[in-house]
């Protein structure tokens, strides 16, 4: 088995927590300047190798996992995962963005926006669940994409995964400050330092957010089970507060506030859906805990699907209660629920709301911290990031280095950046990742190297290209057109339907899930691709520009460092596996000409 790993990784295990050059760049390409220059000259060949290399399930489960020196402790049950899911999701999104979207974008129809976002999230949950059961490792979607779409696509997704977690943590930390100010009878901005010489988007400095992130960091590195217990208790209190808000809100409901239900039209509903997807971000963190789950085949489906059903129902009821209490044009954008209770004569309730919001955002930060560290750990195991980040502490069983690095980045972003910028950018990276996971699931079900014929492979590629093209065309037309013309949809939507139907009828299944599988394949993952891409079409252009800048930064890092580090690691692993490593590229790590 690969538990011993490649010999090049034994040094990592011996070094423990040291901080030498070899902890960060131990690969052959970085041993000297001459080696590095030679590696850069081979970039095109190495890049093609990585593009067409797909990892094995067993590689992720054994060889890659073994590079962390110590195993993570299997302590979590489905009950833990449900509460982790609730704790990860219900936070800043519902308590902050609901007011902004209801007042300025969608009106009382914001509840439909939550339904649309919830459907998109649920489709993604199903796709994640099958992968998490089949490949229960800390890498989450990064590991799934390495297995099905190859190293390069996995790296692009990895960069966006890290961006997603840093941004979501920063957004929640800043919202924490706003509700803390409300709890102290201050305005949301009162506890921030405003620097007028800086840009409006980056000049509202938030030291409280930094302190909160630091406290969460300490909790996250101590114990996963301890974090679970804290999250469990906090989430129960949070659910009680949510029930109070729903019941008290409906008791003060005025049906007249729903008379103008969709003031901004259907376009406003979908624009809100794209932004409110932020409110569902976090469930993918639960999939990263598969490595620490006692019985993944039973616990992960119950934990992921159960928590998402509860969350979606809570969001819809909260949104309805808010819009029934106040006319949508009077909803406060910073602390909507607190101000709404003041408006209906329940000023005392704002303290319960603020305390509940703080409790929810604290658990979101904690689960996010646990999840993002595990993503980074598995990425570092492949050496796409420095292997120092993959070390697991033997005493706590947690990845301390990865946790500290990720939360340091979160604290820096939270200190400077406004919430609206964070929310839009977060939605782009998250929707992009979820689309890739759904695409990977189609590849997993319909393609197995050595078994799928060339003709069936080509039909699969054609169907996927048509699904993507029709989805992108629909989203682009929706995002760029200023009227309600529907002519283009008569072409794009049937194209998506026919491409999915052709995949269902003309391409035979190559693989069935061993333990738990997504129902209605290929329709469900194809619908997930379509709706995720459609929601992307409702996000503003400035956010896409920032996303483009981040992508360029990722590619620069990859071509100068990540590509060569992962290539050397894969080559060394292939050489050490001897005969078992000499399989076709789709079966495992590719053995290139340099390894002969």
PDB file of C-alpha atoms in Angstrom, residues 68-196:
ATOM      1  CA  UNK A  68       0.467  14.600   6.591  1.00  0.00           C
ATOM      2  CA  UNK A  69       2.639  12.552   8.962  1.00  0.00           C
ATOM      3  CA  UNK A  70      -0.261  11.870  11.351  1.00  0.00           C
ATOM      4  CA  UNK A  71      -3.869  10.905  10.655  1.00  0.00           C
ATOM      5  CA  UNK A  72      -6.827  13.031  11.646  1.00  0.00           C
ATOM      6  CA  UNK A  73      -8.975  11.466  14.372  1.00  0.00           C
ATOM      7  CA  UNK A  74     -12.280   9.830  13.347  1.00  0.00           C
ATOM      8  CA  UNK A  75     -14.611  11.322  15.946  1.00  0.00           C
ATOM      9  CA  UNK A  76     -17.625  12.703  14.050  1.00  0.00           C
ATOM     10  CA  UNK A  77     -21.108  11.197  13.541  1.00  0.00           C
ATOM     11  CA  UNK A  78     -24.043  12.276  11.337  1.00  0.00           C
ATOM     12  CA  UNK A  79     -25.404  14.227  14.292  1.00  0.00           C
ATOM     13  CA  UNK A  80     -22.157  16.230  14.467  1.00  0.00           C
ATOM     14  CA  UNK A  81     -22.274  16.830  10.706  1.00  0.00           C
ATOM     15  CA  UNK A  82     -25.865  18.126  10.757  1.00  0.00           C
ATOM     16  CA  UNK A  83     -24.979  20.665  13.412  1.00  0.00           C
ATOM     17  CA  UNK A  84     -21.721  21.504  11.643  1.00  0.00           C
ATOM     18  CA  UNK A  85     -23.793  22.107   8.503  1.00  0.00           C
ATOM     19  CA  UNK A  86     -26.275  24.350  10.306  1.00  0.00           C
ATOM     20  CA  UNK A  87     -23.437  26.147  12.069  1.00  0.00           C
ATOM     21  CA  UNK A  88     -21.514  26.574   8.825  1.00  0.00           C
ATOM     22  CA  UNK A  89     -24.367  28.051   6.822  1.00  0.00           C
ATOM     23  CA  UNK A  90     -26.777  30.075   8.974  1.00  0.00           C
ATOM     24  CA  UNK A  91     -24.930  33.302   9.724  1.00  0.00           C
ATOM     25  CA  UNK A  92     -24.129  36.620   8.080  1.00  0.00           C
ATOM     26  CA  UNK A  93     -26.030  35.901   4.875  1.00  0.00           C
ATOM     27  CA  UNK A  94     -29.520  35.745   6.351  1.00  0.00           C
ATOM     28  CA  UNK A  95     -28.958  38.413   9.014  1.00  0.00           C
ATOM     29  CA  UNK A  96     -27.296  41.019   6.769  1.00  0.00           C
ATOM     30  CA  UNK A  97     -27.878  40.439   3.048  1.00  0.00           C
ATOM     31  CA  UNK A  98     -31.619  39.799   3.370  1.00  0.00           C
ATOM     32  CA  UNK A  99     -32.307  43.428   4.245  1.00  0.00           C
ATOM     33  CA  UNK A 100     -30.140  44.831   1.468  1.00  0.00           C
ATOM     34  CA  UNK A 101     -31.637  42.579  -1.207  1.00  0.00           C
ATOM     35  CA  UNK A 102     -35.253  43.006  -0.076  1.00  0.00           C
ATOM     36  CA  UNK A 103     -35.000  46.781   0.018  1.00  0.00           C
ATOM     37  CA  UNK A 104     -33.045  47.496  -3.154  1.00  0.00           C
ATOM     38  CA  UNK A 105     -33.184  44.478  -5.490  1.00  0.00           C
ATOM     39  CA  UNK A 106     -36.109  42.061  -5.082  1.00  0.00           C
ATOM     40  CA  UNK A 107     -38.624  43.355  -2.516  1.00  0.00           C
ATOM     41  CA  UNK A 108     -40.771  40.794  -0.600  1.00  0.00           C
ATOM     42  CA  UNK A 109     -40.036  38.328  -3.432  1.00  0.00           C
ATOM     43  CA  UNK A 110     -36.668  37.860  -1.719  1.00  0.00           C
ATOM     44  CA  UNK A 111     -38.202  34.632  -0.390  1.00  0.00           C
ATOM     45  CA  UNK A 112     -38.308  33.306  -3.972  1.00  0.00           C
ATOM     46  CA  UNK A 113     -34.668  34.336  -4.336  1.00  0.00           C
ATOM     47  CA  UNK A 114     -33.857  32.180  -1.316  1.00  0.00           C
ATOM     48  CA  UNK A 115     -35.776  29.274  -2.845  1.00  0.00           C
ATOM     49  CA  UNK A 116     -33.845  29.561  -6.138  1.00  0.00           C
ATOM     50  CA  UNK A 117     -30.509  29.770  -4.321  1.00  0.00           C
ATOM     51  CA  UNK A 118     -31.552  26.898  -2.081  1.00  0.00           C
ATOM     52  CA  UNK A 119     -32.398  24.681  -5.053  1.00  0.00           C
ATOM     53  CA  UNK A 120     -29.000  25.439  -6.583  1.00  0.00           C
ATOM     54  CA  UNK A 121     -27.283  24.695  -3.276  1.00  0.00           C
ATOM     55  CA  UNK A 122     -29.249  21.459  -2.802  1.00  0.00           C
ATOM     56  CA  UNK A 123     -28.280  20.191  -6.251  1.00  0.00           C
ATOM     57  CA  UNK A 124     -24.647  20.882  -5.369  1.00  0.00           C
ATOM     58  CA  UNK A 125     -25.103  19.142  -2.010  1.00  0.00           C
ATOM     59  CA  UNK A 126     -26.131  15.927  -3.783  1.00  0.00           C
ATOM     60  CA  UNK A 127     -23.060  16.063  -6.031  1.00  0.00           C
ATOM     61  CA  UNK A 128     -20.751  16.729  -3.088  1.00  0.00           C
ATOM     62  CA  UNK A 129     -22.309  13.927  -1.062  1.00  0.00           C
ATOM     63  CA  UNK A 130     -21.573  11.187  -3.599  1.00  0.00           C
ATOM     64  CA  UNK A 131     -17.936  12.272  -3.842  1.00  0.00           C
ATOM     65  CA  UNK A 132     -17.539  12.635  -0.065  1.00  0.00           C
ATOM     66  CA  UNK A 133     -18.858   9.109   0.490  1.00  0.00           C
ATOM     67  CA  UNK A 134     -16.686   7.582  -2.259  1.00  0.00           C
ATOM     68  CA  UNK A 135     -13.541   9.623  -1.471  1.00  0.00           C
ATOM     69  CA  UNK A 136     -13.697  10.555   2.245  1.00  0.00           C
ATOM     70  CA  UNK A 137     -10.620  12.774   2.508  1.00  0.00           C
ATOM     71  CA  UNK A 138     -10.013  16.285   3.825  1.00  0.00           C
ATOM     72  CA  UNK A 139      -9.467  17.696   0.340  1.00  0.00           C
ATOM     73  CA  UNK A 140     -13.152  18.050  -0.492  1.00  0.00           C
ATOM     74  CA  UNK A 141     -13.798  19.312  -4.008  1.00  0.00           C
ATOM     75  CA  UNK A 142     -10.063  19.663  -4.677  1.00  0.00           C
ATOM     76  CA  UNK A 143      -9.596  15.897  -4.270  1.00  0.00           C
ATOM     77  CA  UNK A 144     -12.734  15.130  -6.294  1.00  0.00           C
ATOM     78  CA  UNK A 145     -11.554  17.270  -9.215  1.00  0.00           C
ATOM     79  CA  UNK A 146      -8.054  15.759  -9.135  1.00  0.00           C
ATOM     80  CA  UNK A 147      -9.617  12.354  -9.606  1.00  0.00           C
ATOM     81  CA  UNK A 148     -12.021  13.305 -12.405  1.00  0.00           C
ATOM     82  CA  UNK A 149     -10.777  16.452 -14.188  1.00  0.00           C
ATOM     83  CA  UNK A 150      -7.033  16.347 -13.553  1.00  0.00           C
ATOM     84  CA  UNK A 151      -4.425  18.304 -11.647  1.00  0.00           C
ATOM     85  CA  UNK A 152      -4.694  21.619 -13.475  1.00  0.00           C
ATOM     86  CA  UNK A 153      -8.462  22.036 -13.100  1.00  0.00           C
ATOM     87  CA  UNK A 154      -8.134  20.906  -9.487  1.00  0.00           C
ATOM     88  CA  UNK A 155      -5.583  23.644  -8.854  1.00  0.00           C
ATOM     89  CA  UNK A 156      -7.777  26.352 -10.399  1.00  0.00           C
ATOM     90  CA  UNK A 157     -10.630  25.148  -8.228  1.00  0.00           C
ATOM     91  CA  UNK A 158      -8.295  24.999  -5.222  1.00  0.00           C
ATOM     92  CA  UNK A 159      -7.388  28.654  -5.617  1.00  0.00           C
ATOM     93  CA  UNK A 160     -11.056  29.579  -5.713  1.00  0.00           C
ATOM     94  CA  UNK A 161     -11.814  27.327  -2.751  1.00  0.00           C
ATOM     95  CA  UNK A 162      -9.200  29.156  -0.699  1.00  0.00           C
ATOM     96  CA  UNK A 163     -10.537  32.505  -1.917  1.00  0.00           C
ATOM     97  CA  UNK A 164     -14.078  31.401  -1.021  1.00  0.00           C
ATOM     98  CA  UNK A 165     -13.139  30.561   2.540  1.00  0.00           C
ATOM     99  CA  UNK A 166     -11.008  33.635   3.157  1.00  0.00           C
ATOM    100  CA  UNK A 167     -13.677  35.950   1.771  1.00  0.00           C
ATOM    101  CA  UNK A 168     -16.572  34.235   3.554  1.00  0.00           C
ATOM    102  CA  UNK A 169     -14.705  34.356   6.852  1.00  0.00           C
ATOM    103  CA  UNK A 170     -13.837  38.023   6.339  1.00  0.00           C
ATOM    104  CA  UNK A 171     -17.441  38.896   5.430  1.00  0.00           C
ATOM    105  CA  UNK A 172     -18.825  37.112   8.479  1.00  0.00           C
ATOM    106  CA  UNK A 173     -16.227  38.712  10.773  1.00  0.00           C
ATOM    107  CA  UNK A 174     -17.198  42.203   9.561  1.00  0.00           C
ATOM    108  CA  UNK A 175     -20.876  41.389  10.026  1.00  0.00           C
ATOM    109  CA  UNK A 176     -20.044  40.220  13.550  1.00  0.00           C
ATOM    110  CA  UNK A 177     -18.798  43.731  14.306  1.00  0.00           C
ATOM    111  CA  UNK A 178     -21.989  45.310  12.901  1.00  0.00           C
ATOM    112  CA  UNK A 179     -24.294  43.215  15.072  1.00  0.00           C
ATOM    113  CA  UNK A 180     -22.059  43.631  18.117  1.00  0.00           C
ATOM    114  CA  UNK A 181     -22.420  47.394  17.702  1.00  0.00           C
ATOM    115  CA  UNK A 182     -26.204  46.993  17.491  1.00  0.00           C
ATOM    116  CA  UNK A 183     -26.180  44.914  20.666  1.00  0.00           C
ATOM    117  CA  UNK A 184     -24.301  47.773  22.378  1.00  0.00           C
ATOM    118  CA  UNK A 185     -26.873  50.363  21.168  1.00  0.00           C
ATOM    119  CA  UNK A 186     -24.491  51.766  18.564  1.00  0.00           C
ATOM    120  CA  UNK A 187     -24.751  52.126  14.806  1.00  0.00           C
ATOM    121  CA  UNK A 188     -23.099  49.317  12.800  1.00  0.00           C
ATOM    122  CA  UNK A 189     -20.198  51.544  11.686  1.00  0.00           C
ATOM    123  CA  UNK A 190     -19.429  53.000  15.126  1.00  0.00           C
ATOM    124  CA  UNK A 191     -16.783  50.430  16.046  1.00  0.00           C
ATOM    125  CA  UNK A 192     -14.867  50.783  12.774  1.00  0.00           C
ATOM    126  CA  UNK A 193     -12.014  53.194  12.086  1.00  0.00           C
ATOM    127  CA  UNK A 194     -12.759  55.305   9.004  1.00  0.00           C
ATOM    128  CA  UNK A 195      -9.661  56.390   7.061  1.00  0.00           C
ATOM    129  CA  UNK A 196     -10.780  59.114   4.645  1.00  0.00           C
TER     130      UNK A 196
END
